[in-house]
């Protein structure tokens, strides 16, 4: 197959989930259209539209910094690349049959992100400006960068394709696109539709309103319901819907602007998002350049009113957004145009390699809409939830279960396998049921006597590893220390599911002699778990353990104690610890260990 320069994997915005997707690969373009100056942007859009109407495919982007090409009042930073870029293709290629294999070590060395104090200071400025009536909402964002180092000496293009594949696994569905312009690679797995324009009918679908996914099916449904009915989230959504209605009306036939759907909730791997639809019939003679002039940038990533919001963005954000928050899309033969809002989007640029291999600079942005009802802690948490897809895609990890093996019998084997299978489903790992059973059978037969700790690992493609280690006798009582700071990742998928990715736990590893483990708490000052097991607390005469919604691993030993009636779920605040009359460390391998808290 020829070298791939673009991939488009877009949902059909006019049909329900499960409908065929617009899914094409593209090789060598017949020509490139690009705008390096603001005065050239409209011309590039018109040329791309003309090529599509003549039968070609056009795939490309418009940078956020192209906004002044349509309205000089829209404030932006200077651009760091072409303002608009489109590749023209005479035909498509088949979608690659096999996924692009991930490199040997697809990890990114991320540089420190925006400090919480800087974040709070920015929100304080926005809150004051909103109170003063300068604007209603601003979409505040921050860029994060890092180096992706590939020990396998993979080519720059292959590295980008591999990372795009990993991003799609972490953030499936939506409006995904891969572009290799030669200078940079754009890897977009955006869930947000900017607009779809075909046969004179325009559909926009702004995404505004976010809630984290729940730790259990019941909690997850409750989070979605809370999002749908949240006055703050609904107000945030309506502000942008009103802005889009106004923008769309500039190119719409009279009385054709409609809002057929409000407050639709969409499930993504780490968050629930709220969308609404704004539709219209465009006026005769309307061009793609006219559509961009009316809508760009999408109001969901600026705020309202757009001019004032973008002025605030220019003042607060220290650098250009780039393709992030611009538009990435495809023009089909005949002229149908579909563009995403490139959130959940990375750019990859290569520079000189080092002794360890080829180094690529990776950048992505994360943001949220700030209104008068925004609370810094909640917005900060939203940022963490939104960027989970990046952590998953750029982290090499395996699924993990640790089982007790006593005299050839694996303790609670079926429960451990069920938990691992749930994790495999969540992360998209191949599930090799028979191979796992065989590996456990083999290790049990090989260790027919004594007490052992079995470490069971599952790789992305279904690779199975099982090892046994001697299990020392459990102490009669263990000493726990209380964490000195909250576990900010308490609601991460790497807490809800057991994997080998544990830096968030390793940071709390006890260093004092005699301390067995650390008792953790979340940013709401609620007790959660220990780093290697769950916690049971005797509070006001009843043994309780924190519910999963506090942010903890659903331990097998914990589940058994709940099923036996030995434990019930209850939220326990850190301030309540003086009222706790007894503690126990709980996991399936050690069982129930009496514990005490270090002074």
Coordinates of C-alpha atoms in Angstrom, one line a residue:
X1 CA 0.0 0.0 0.0
X2 CA 1.3 3.5 -0.7
X3 CA 2.4 5.7 2.2
X4 CA -0.6 7.1 4.1
X5 CA -0.8 10.9 4.4
X6 CA -4.3 11.1 5.8
X7 CA -7.0 9.0 7.5
X8 CA -10.6 10.1 8.1
X9 CA -12.9 8.1 10.4
X10 CA -16.0 10.3 10.9
X11 CA -19.3 9.3 12.4
X12 CA -22.4 10.0 10.2
X13 CA -23.9 13.0 12.1
X14 CA -27.4 12.3 10.7
X15 CA -27.8 8.8 12.0
X16 CA -27.7 6.9 15.3
X17 CA -24.7 5.2 16.7
X18 CA -23.7 2.1 14.9
X19 CA -24.4 3.5 11.4
X20 CA -21.6 3.1 8.8
X21 CA -18.8 5.7 9.3
X22 CA -17.1 7.8 6.7
X23 CA -13.8 5.9 6.8
X24 CA -11.1 6.4 4.2
X25 CA -7.3 6.4 3.8
X26 CA -5.4 8.7 1.5
X27 CA -2.0 8.4 -0.2
X28 CA -0.1 10.9 -2.2
X29 CA -2.1 14.1 -2.8
X30 CA -2.3 15.6 -6.3
X31 CA -1.8 19.0 -4.9
X32 CA -1.6 21.0 -1.6
X33 CA -3.6 24.1 -0.9
X34 CA -2.3 26.3 2.0
X35 CA -2.7 29.8 3.3
X36 CA 0.3 31.4 5.1
X37 CA -1.4 34.9 5.3
X38 CA -4.8 35.9 6.5
X39 CA -5.7 37.2 3.1
X40 CA -5.1 33.8 1.6
X41 CA -7.5 31.8 3.9
X42 CA -10.7 32.4 2.1
X43 CA -9.1 31.6 -1.3
X44 CA -7.8 28.2 0.0
X45 CA -11.4 27.3 1.2
X46 CA -12.9 28.3 -2.1
X47 CA -10.2 26.3 -4.0
X48 CA -10.8 23.2 -1.8
X49 CA -14.6 23.5 -2.3
X50 CA -14.1 23.8 -6.1
X51 CA -11.9 20.8 -6.2
X52 CA -14.4 18.7 -4.2
X53 CA -17.3 19.8 -6.5
X54 CA -15.1 18.7 -9.4
X55 CA -14.9 15.2 -7.9
X56 CA -11.9 15.3 -5.7
X57 CA -11.5 14.5 -1.9
X58 CA -10.0 17.3 0.2
X59 CA -8.8 16.7 3.7
X60 CA -7.3 19.4 5.9
X61 CA -7.5 21.9 8.7
X62 CA -8.0 25.6 9.6
X63 CA -6.0 26.9 12.5
X64 CA -7.6 28.7 15.3
X65 CA -5.4 31.7 14.5
X66 CA -7.1 32.0 11.1
X67 CA -10.1 33.7 12.8
X68 CA -9.1 37.3 11.9
X69 CA -9.3 36.3 8.2
X70 CA -13.1 36.3 8.8
X71 CA -13.4 39.1 11.3
X72 CA -10.5 41.4 12.2
X73 CA -12.0 42.0 15.7
X74 CA -11.2 38.3 16.7
X75 CA -8.0 38.5 18.8
X76 CA -5.4 35.7 18.5
X77 CA -1.7 35.1 18.9
X78 CA 0.5 34.9 15.9
X79 CA 0.3 31.6 14.1
X80 CA 3.1 29.1 14.2
X81 CA 2.2 27.3 10.9
X82 CA -0.1 27.5 7.9
X83 CA -3.4 29.1 8.7
X84 CA -5.2 26.7 6.4
X85 CA -3.9 23.5 4.8
X86 CA -5.8 21.1 2.5
X87 CA -4.6 18.1 0.5
X88 CA -6.4 17.2 -2.7
X89 CA -6.8 13.5 -3.5
X90 CA -8.2 12.1 -6.8
X91 CA -9.3 8.9 -4.9
X92 CA -9.3 7.1 -1.6
X93 CA -7.4 4.0 -0.5
X94 CA -8.8 1.1 1.5
X95 CA -8.7 1.5 5.3
X96 CA -5.7 -0.3 6.7
X97 CA -6.9 -3.9 7.5
X98 CA -4.6 -4.4 10.4
X99 CA -4.0 -1.7 13.1
X100 CA -0.7 0.0 13.0
X101 CA 1.5 -1.7 15.5
X102 CA 2.5 0.3 18.5
X103 CA 6.2 1.0 18.9
X104 CA 8.2 -0.8 21.6
X105 CA 7.9 2.0 24.1
X106 CA 5.1 4.4 23.2
X107 CA 5.7 6.7 26.2
X108 CA 5.7 10.5 26.3
X109 CA 7.9 12.4 28.7
X110 CA 5.5 15.2 29.5
X111 CA 6.7 18.5 30.8
X112 CA 5.1 20.0 33.9
X113 CA 1.6 21.3 33.1
X114 CA -0.1 24.5 34.2
X115 CA 0.3 24.9 38.0
X116 CA -2.9 24.9 40.1
X117 CA -2.1 28.3 41.4
X118 CA -1.9 29.7 37.9
X119 CA -5.1 28.1 37.0
X120 CA -6.9 29.5 40.0
X121 CA -5.5 33.0 39.3
X122 CA -6.8 32.8 35.7
X123 CA -10.2 31.8 36.8
X124 CA -10.3 34.6 39.4
X125 CA -9.6 37.1 36.6
X126 CA -12.4 35.6 34.4
X127 CA -14.8 35.6 37.3
X128 CA -14.2 39.3 38.0
X129 CA -14.7 40.1 34.3
X130 CA -17.9 38.1 34.1
X131 CA -19.2 39.9 37.2
X132 CA -18.3 43.2 35.5
X133 CA -20.4 42.2 32.5
X134 CA -17.6 41.9 30.0
X135 CA -18.7 38.5 28.8
X136 CA -20.9 35.6 29.8
X137 CA -18.5 32.7 29.2
X138 CA -14.9 32.0 28.2
X139 CA -13.4 28.7 27.1
X140 CA -10.1 28.8 28.9
X141 CA -7.4 26.4 27.8
X142 CA -3.8 25.4 28.3
X143 CA -1.3 23.6 26.1
X144 CA 0.9 20.8 27.4
X145 CA 4.0 19.5 25.6
X146 CA 6.3 16.5 25.9
X147 CA 8.7 14.3 24.0
X148 CA 7.7 10.9 22.7
X149 CA 10.9 8.9 22.5
X150 CA 10.8 5.7 20.4
X151 CA 13.6 3.3 21.2
X152 CA 12.6 1.2 18.2
X153 CA 13.9 3.8 15.7
X154 CA 10.4 4.1 14.1
X155 CA 10.1 6.6 11.3
X156 CA 8.4 9.9 12.1
X157 CA 5.3 9.0 10.0
X158 CA 5.0 5.5 11.5
X159 CA 5.3 7.0 15.0
X160 CA 2.4 9.4 14.3
X161 CA 0.2 6.6 12.8
X162 CA 1.0 4.4 15.8
X163 CA 0.1 7.2 18.3
X164 CA -3.1 7.9 16.3
X165 CA -4.1 4.3 16.6
X166 CA -3.5 4.4 20.3
X167 CA -5.5 7.6 20.6
X168 CA -8.4 6.0 18.8
X169 CA -8.4 3.1 21.2
X170 CA -8.4 5.5 24.1
X171 CA -11.1 7.8 22.6
X172 CA -13.1 5.7 20.1
X173 CA -15.9 7.0 17.8
X174 CA -16.5 10.7 17.1
X175 CA -14.8 12.5 14.3
X176 CA -11.2 11.2 14.1
X177 CA -8.6 12.4 11.6
X178 CA -4.9 11.9 10.9
X179 CA -3.0 14.4 8.7
X180 CA 0.6 14.3 7.8
X181 CA 1.5 17.7 6.3
X182 CA 5.2 17.0 6.2
X183 CA 5.9 19.7 8.8
X184 CA 3.6 18.3 11.4
X185 CA 1.2 15.5 12.0
X186 CA -2.3 16.2 13.4
X187 CA -3.9 13.4 15.4
X188 CA -7.5 14.3 16.2
X189 CA -9.9 12.0 18.0
X190 CA -12.4 14.7 18.6
X191 CA -15.9 13.8 19.8
X192 CA -17.3 17.2 18.7
X193 CA -18.9 18.0 15.3
X194 CA -18.3 21.6 14.2
X195 CA -20.6 21.4 11.2
X196 CA -21.9 19.2 8.5
X197 CA -23.0 21.0 5.3
X198 CA -24.6 19.0 2.5
X199 CA -27.2 19.9 -0.2
X200 CA -27.7 23.3 1.4
X201 CA -28.6 21.8 4.8
X202 CA -26.3 22.9 7.7
X203 CA -26.0 21.0 11.0
X204 CA -23.9 22.3 13.9
X205 CA -23.6 20.3 17.2
X206 CA -21.8 22.3 19.9
X207 CA -20.6 20.3 22.9
X208 CA -20.8 22.1 26.2
X209 CA -21.3 20.5 29.6
X210 CA -19.2 17.8 31.2
X211 CA -19.5 15.3 34.0
X212 CA -17.1 12.4 35.0
X213 CA -18.1 8.8 34.3
X214 CA -19.3 6.9 37.3
X215 CA -17.5 4.1 39.1
X216 CA -20.5 1.7 38.9
X217 CA -23.4 1.4 36.3
X218 CA -25.7 3.0 38.8
X219 CA -23.3 5.9 39.6
X220 CA -22.7 6.3 35.9
X221 CA -26.4 6.7 35.2
X222 CA -26.6 9.2 38.1
X223 CA -23.8 11.3 36.7
X224 CA -25.5 11.5 33.3
X225 CA -28.8 12.4 34.9
X226 CA -27.1 15.1 37.0
X227 CA -25.4 16.5 33.9
X228 CA -28.7 16.7 32.0
X229 CA -30.4 18.5 34.9
X230 CA -27.5 20.7 36.2
X231 CA -28.6 24.4 36.0
X232 CA -25.0 25.4 35.6
X233 CA -24.2 23.0 32.8
X234 CA -27.5 23.6 31.0
X235 CA -26.9 27.4 31.2
X236 CA -23.4 26.9 29.8
X237 CA -24.9 24.9 26.9
X238 CA -27.7 27.3 26.2
X239 CA -25.2 30.3 26.0
X240 CA -23.3 28.6 23.2
X241 CA -26.5 27.4 21.5
X242 CA -27.7 31.0 21.4
X243 CA -24.3 32.1 20.0
X244 CA -24.5 29.4 17.3
X245 CA -28.0 30.3 16.4
X246 CA -26.9 33.8 15.9
X247 CA -23.8 32.8 13.8
X248 CA -25.8 30.4 11.7
X249 CA -28.5 33.0 11.0
X250 CA -25.9 35.0 9.1
X251 CA -26.0 32.5 6.2
X252 CA -29.4 30.9 6.7
X253 CA -32.6 31.4 4.8
X254 CA -35.1 33.4 6.8
X255 CA -36.9 31.5 9.5
X256 CA -34.9 28.2 8.8
X257 CA -32.8 28.2 12.0
X258 CA -34.0 25.4 14.3
X259 CA -32.8 23.7 17.5
X260 CA -34.2 20.2 17.1
X261 CA -32.2 18.7 20.0
X262 CA -31.2 20.2 23.4
X263 CA -29.1 18.7 26.2
X264 CA -28.3 15.4 24.7
X265 CA -25.8 13.4 26.8
X266 CA -23.0 11.5 25.1
X267 CA -20.9 8.9 26.9
X268 CA -17.1 9.1 26.3
X269 CA -14.6 6.8 28.1
X270 CA -13.8 9.2 30.9
X271 CA -16.6 11.8 30.8
X272 CA -20.2 12.5 29.9
X273 CA -20.6 15.4 27.5
X274 CA -23.7 17.4 26.6
X275 CA -24.5 18.4 23.0
X276 CA -27.3 20.3 21.3
X277 CA -28.1 20.6 17.6
X278 CA -28.6 23.9 15.6
X279 CA -29.7 23.5 12.0
X280 CA -30.6 25.7 9.1
X281 CA -31.1 25.9 5.3
X282 CA -28.2 28.0 3.8
X283 CA -28.9 30.8 1.4
X284 CA -28.5 30.3 -2.4
X285 CA -24.9 31.0 -3.4
X286 CA -23.4 30.3 0.0
X287 CA -19.8 29.0 -0.2
X288 CA -17.6 27.1 2.2
X289 CA -15.8 30.4 2.9
X290 CA -19.1 32.0 3.8
X291 CA -19.8 29.1 6.3
X292 CA -16.5 29.6 8.0
X293 CA -16.9 33.4 8.0
X294 CA -20.2 32.9 9.9
X295 CA -19.2 30.2 12.3
X296 CA -15.4 30.1 12.9
X297 CA -14.1 29.6 15.5
X298 CA -16.9 27.4 16.9
X299 CA -18.5 29.2 19.9
X300 CA -18.1 26.1 22.1
X301 CA -14.3 26.8 22.3
X302 CA -14.4 30.6 22.5
X303 CA -17.3 31.6 24.7
X304 CA -19.9 34.4 24.4
X305 CA -19.9 37.0 23.1
X306 CA -17.3 35.7 20.8
X307 CA -15.3 38.9 20.2
X308 CA -15.0 39.7 23.9
X309 CA -14.3 36.1 24.9
X310 CA -11.5 35.8 22.4
X311 CA -9.9 39.0 23.7
X312 CA -9.9 37.4 27.1
X313 CA -8.4 34.2 25.7
X314 CA -5.7 36.2 24.0
X315 CA -4.8 38.0 27.2
X316 CA -4.8 34.9 29.5
X317 CA -3.4 32.2 27.3
X318 CA 0.3 32.7 26.6
X319 CA 0.6 30.9 23.2
X320 CA -1.1 30.1 20.0
X321 CA -3.7 27.2 20.1
X322 CA -2.8 26.0 16.6
X323 CA -4.9 23.4 15.0
X324 CA -6.4 22.7 18.5
X325 CA -9.7 24.5 18.7
X326 CA -9.7 25.3 14.9
X327 CA -11.3 22.9 12.5
X328 CA -10.3 19.6 10.9
X329 CA -12.4 18.0 8.2
X330 CA -13.1 16.5 4.8
X331 CA -14.8 17.7 1.6
X332 CA -16.3 14.8 -0.3
X333 CA -16.7 14.7 -4.1
X334 CA -19.7 16.8 -4.8
X335 CA -19.0 19.3 -2.0
X336 CA -20.4 17.8 1.2
X337 CA -18.2 19.2 4.0
X338 CA -17.8 17.8 7.5
X339 CA -15.5 19.4 10.1
X340 CA -14.8 18.6 13.7
X341 CA -13.9 20.9 16.5
X342 CA -10.3 19.6 17.1
X343 CA -10.5 19.1 20.8
X344 CA -8.8 15.8 22.1
X345 CA -6.2 16.6 19.4
X346 CA -2.4 16.2 19.4
X347 CA 0.2 17.6 17.1
X348 CA 3.5 15.8 16.5
X349 CA 6.7 17.4 15.2
X350 CA 10.0 15.6 14.9
X351 CA 13.4 17.0 15.6
X352 CA 16.9 15.6 15.9
X353 CA 17.1 12.2 17.5
X354 CA 19.2 11.4 20.6
X355 CA 21.1 8.3 21.7
X356 CA 17.9 6.6 22.6
X357 CA 16.2 7.0 19.2
X358 CA 13.9 9.4 17.4
X359 CA 12.4 12.2 19.5
X360 CA 9.1 13.8 18.6
X361 CA 7.6 16.9 20.1
X362 CA 4.0 16.3 21.2
X363 CA 1.4 18.9 22.1
X364 CA -2.2 18.9 23.1
X365 CA -4.6 21.3 24.7
X366 CA -7.2 20.9 27.4
X367 CA -9.9 23.5 28.4
X368 CA -13.4 24.1 29.7
X369 CA -16.1 26.8 29.7
X370 CA -15.9 29.3 32.5
X371 CA -19.1 31.0 33.7
X372 CA -20.3 32.8 36.8
X373 CA -21.1 29.4 38.4
X374 CA -17.7 27.9 37.8
X375 CA -15.8 26.6 40.8
X376 CA -12.0 26.3 40.4
X377 CA -11.8 22.8 42.1
X378 CA -14.6 21.4 39.8
X379 CA -13.1 22.9 36.6
X380 CA -9.6 21.6 37.6
X381 CA -11.1 18.1 38.1
X382 CA -12.8 18.4 34.7
X383 CA -9.5 19.1 33.0
X384 CA -8.1 15.9 34.6
X385 CA -11.0 13.8 33.4
X386 CA -10.7 15.2 29.9
X387 CA -7.0 14.5 29.5
X388 CA -7.3 10.9 30.6
X389 CA -7.4 9.8 26.9
X390 CA -3.8 11.2 26.5
X391 CA -2.5 9.4 29.5
X392 CA -4.0 6.1 28.4
X393 CA -2.7 6.4 24.8
X394 CA 0.9 7.4 25.7
X395 CA 1.3 5.0 28.6
X396 CA 2.5 1.4 28.2
X397 CA 0.7 -0.8 30.7
X398 CA -0.7 -4.2 31.3
X399 CA -3.7 -5.4 33.3
X400 CA -2.8 -6.9 36.6
X401 CA -4.4 -9.3 39.1
X402 CA -2.7 -10.5 42.3
X403 CA -4.0 -13.8 43.6
X404 CA -3.3 -15.8 46.7
X405 CA -2.3 -19.5 46.1
X406 CA -2.4 -21.8 49.1
X407 CA -1.6 -25.5 48.8
X408 CA -2.4 -25.5 45.1
X409 CA -5.7 -23.6 45.4
X410 CA -6.1 -20.1 43.9
X411 CA -8.1 -17.9 46.2
X412 CA -11.2 -16.3 44.6
X413 CA -10.0 -17.1 41.1
X414 CA -13.3 -16.5 39.3
X415 CA -13.7 -13.0 40.9
X416 CA -10.2 -12.0 39.9
X417 CA -10.8 -13.1 36.3
X418 CA -14.1 -11.3 36.2
X419 CA -12.5 -8.1 37.3
X420 CA -9.7 -8.5 34.8
X421 CA -12.2 -9.1 32.0
X422 CA -14.1 -5.9 33.0
X423 CA -10.8 -4.0 32.7
X424 CA -10.0 -5.6 29.3
X425 CA -13.4 -4.5 28.0
X426 CA -12.9 -1.0 29.3
X427 CA -9.4 -0.5 27.9
X428 CA -10.0 -2.5 24.7
X429 CA -7.6 -5.4 25.4
X430 CA -7.9 -8.7 23.7
X431 CA -9.5 -11.2 26.1
X432 CA -7.8 -14.7 25.8
X433 CA -10.0 -16.5 28.3
X434 CA -8.6 -20.0 27.6
X435 CA -5.0 -18.9 27.8
X436 CA -5.6 -17.2 31.1
X437 CA -7.2 -20.3 32.6
X438 CA -4.4 -22.5 31.3
X439 CA -1.8 -20.2 32.8
X440 CA -3.4 -20.3 36.2
X441 CA -3.9 -24.1 36.0
X442 CA -0.2 -24.5 35.2
X443 CA 1.1 -22.3 38.0
X444 CA -1.3 -23.9 40.5
X445 CA 0.0 -27.4 39.6
X446 CA 3.6 -26.2 39.8
X447 CA 3.1 -24.9 43.4
X448 CA 1.0 -27.5 45.0
X449 CA 2.1 -26.8 48.5
X450 CA 2.9 -23.7 50.5
X451 CA 1.6 -20.1 50.3
X452 CA 2.3 -18.0 47.2
X453 CA 1.5 -14.7 45.6
X454 CA 0.6 -15.1 41.9
X455 CA 1.1 -12.1 39.6
X456 CA -1.1 -12.4 36.5
X457 CA -0.6 -10.0 33.7
X458 CA -2.5 -9.4 30.5
X459 CA -1.1 -7.4 27.5
X460 CA -3.0 -5.4 24.9
X461 CA -3.0 -8.1 22.3
X462 CA -3.9 -10.8 24.8
X463 CA -0.4 -11.8 25.9
X464 CA -0.6 -13.7 29.3
X465 CA 2.1 -13.9 31.9
X466 CA 1.8 -15.6 35.3
X467 CA 4.5 -15.7 38.0
X468 CA 4.5 -17.1 41.6
X469 CA 6.4 -15.6 44.5
X470 CA 6.6 -16.9 48.1
X471 CA 4.1 -15.2 50.3
X472 CA 5.4 -14.4 53.8
X473 CA 3.0 -14.8 56.7
X474 CA 0.7 -11.9 57.3
X475 CA 1.4 -9.7 60.4
X476 CA -1.1 -9.8 63.1
X477 CA -1.6 -6.0 63.0
X478 CA -0.4 -3.5 60.4
X479 CA 0.6 0.1 60.8
X480 CA -0.9 2.6 58.4
X481 CA 0.0 6.2 57.8
X482 CA -2.4 8.9 56.7
X483 CA -1.5 10.6 53.4
X484 CA -0.3 14.1 53.8
X485 CA -2.1 15.3 50.6
X486 CA -5.0 14.1 48.5
X487 CA -4.7 11.6 45.7
X488 CA -5.8 13.9 42.9
X489 CA -6.1 11.0 40.5
X490 CA -8.7 9.2 42.8
X491 CA -11.3 9.2 40.0
X492 CA -8.9 8.1 37.3
X493 CA -9.5 4.9 35.3
X494 CA -6.1 3.8 36.5
X495 CA -7.6 3.7 40.0
X496 CA -10.9 2.1 39.1
X497 CA -9.1 -0.7 37.2
X498 CA -6.0 -2.6 38.3
X499 CA -3.0 -2.1 36.0
X500 CA 0.8 -1.9 36.1
X501 CA 0.6 1.9 35.7
X502 CA 0.9 2.9 39.3
X503 CA 2.9 6.2 39.7
X504 CA -0.1 7.8 41.5
X505 CA 0.1 5.1 44.1
X506 CA 3.9 4.9 44.2
X507 CA 4.1 8.5 45.2
X508 CA 2.5 7.4 48.5
X509 CA 4.8 4.5 49.2
X510 CA 5.7 4.6 53.0
X511 CA 9.2 5.5 53.8
X512 CA 9.0 5.3 57.5
X513 CA 10.2 2.0 59.1
X514 CA 7.4 -0.2 60.2
X515 CA 4.7 1.4 58.2
X516 CA 2.8 -1.2 56.1
X517 CA 0.8 1.1 53.8
X518 CA -0.7 4.6 53.3
X519 CA -4.3 5.5 53.9
X520 CA -5.4 7.7 51.0
X521 CA -8.1 10.4 50.6
X522 CA -9.5 12.4 47.7
X523 CA -9.8 16.1 46.9
X524 CA -13.2 16.1 48.7
X525 CA -11.4 15.0 51.9
X526 CA -13.0 11.6 51.8
X527 CA -11.2 8.4 52.7
X528 CA -10.7 6.1 49.7
X529 CA -8.3 3.1 50.1
X530 CA -4.7 2.1 50.7
X531 CA -2.2 1.8 47.9
X532 CA -2.3 -2.1 48.0
X533 CA -5.7 -2.8 49.4
X534 CA -9.0 -1.5 50.6
X535 CA -9.8 -0.1 54.0
X536 CA -12.5 -1.1 56.6
X537 CA -13.4 1.3 59.4
X538 CA -15.4 0.7 62.5
X539 CA -17.4 3.9 62.8
X540 CA -20.2 4.4 65.4
X541 CA -20.5 0.6 65.9
X542 CA -20.6 -0.5 62.3
X543 CA -17.8 -1.7 59.9
X544 CA -17.9 0.4 56.8
X545 CA -15.8 0.9 53.6
X546 CA -15.9 3.8 51.2
X547 CA -18.2 3.5 48.2
X548 CA -16.6 3.3 44.7
X549 CA -17.7 6.8 43.8
X550 CA -15.1 8.1 46.3
X551 CA -12.4 6.9 43.9
X552 CA -10.9 3.5 44.7
X553 CA -10.3 0.0 43.3
X554 CA -13.2 -2.5 43.6
X555 CA -11.1 -5.0 45.5
X556 CA -12.0 -8.7 45.5
X557 CA -11.6 -9.0 49.2
X558 CA -13.7 -5.9 49.7
X559 CA -16.5 -7.3 47.4
X560 CA -16.5 -10.6 49.4
X561 CA -16.8 -8.8 52.7
X562 CA -19.7 -6.7 51.4
X563 CA -21.4 -9.8 50.1
X564 CA -21.0 -11.6 53.4
X565 CA -22.5 -8.6 55.3
X566 CA -19.3 -7.9 57.2
X567 CA -19.0 -4.5 55.6
X568 CA -21.4 -1.8 54.3
X569 CA -20.6 1.2 52.2
X570 CA -20.4 4.6 53.7
X571 CA -18.6 7.9 53.0
X572 CA -16.0 8.6 55.7
X573 CA -14.5 12.1 55.8
X574 CA -10.9 12.6 57.0
X575 CA -12.3 14.8 59.9
X576 CA -14.2 11.7 61.1
X577 CA -11.1 9.6 61.7
X578 CA -10.9 10.4 65.4
X579 CA -14.3 8.8 65.8
X580 CA -13.1 5.5 64.1
X581 CA -12.6 2.9 66.9
X582 CA -10.9 0.2 64.7
X583 CA -9.3 -0.2 61.3
X584 CA -8.7 -3.2 59.0
X585 CA -6.6 -3.5 55.8
X586 CA -8.5 -5.7 53.3
X587 CA -7.5 -7.5 50.2
X588 CA -8.1 -11.0 48.7
X589 CA -4.5 -12.2 49.3
X590 CA -4.0 -11.1 52.9
X591 CA -7.6 -11.2 53.9
X592 CA -8.7 -9.0 56.8
X593 CA -5.7 -7.5 58.7
X594 CA -6.3 -5.5 61.9
X595 CA -4.7 -2.1 61.5
X596 CA -3.9 1.0 63.4
X597 CA -3.1 4.5 62.3
X598 CA 0.3 6.1 63.0
X599 CA 0.0 9.1 65.2

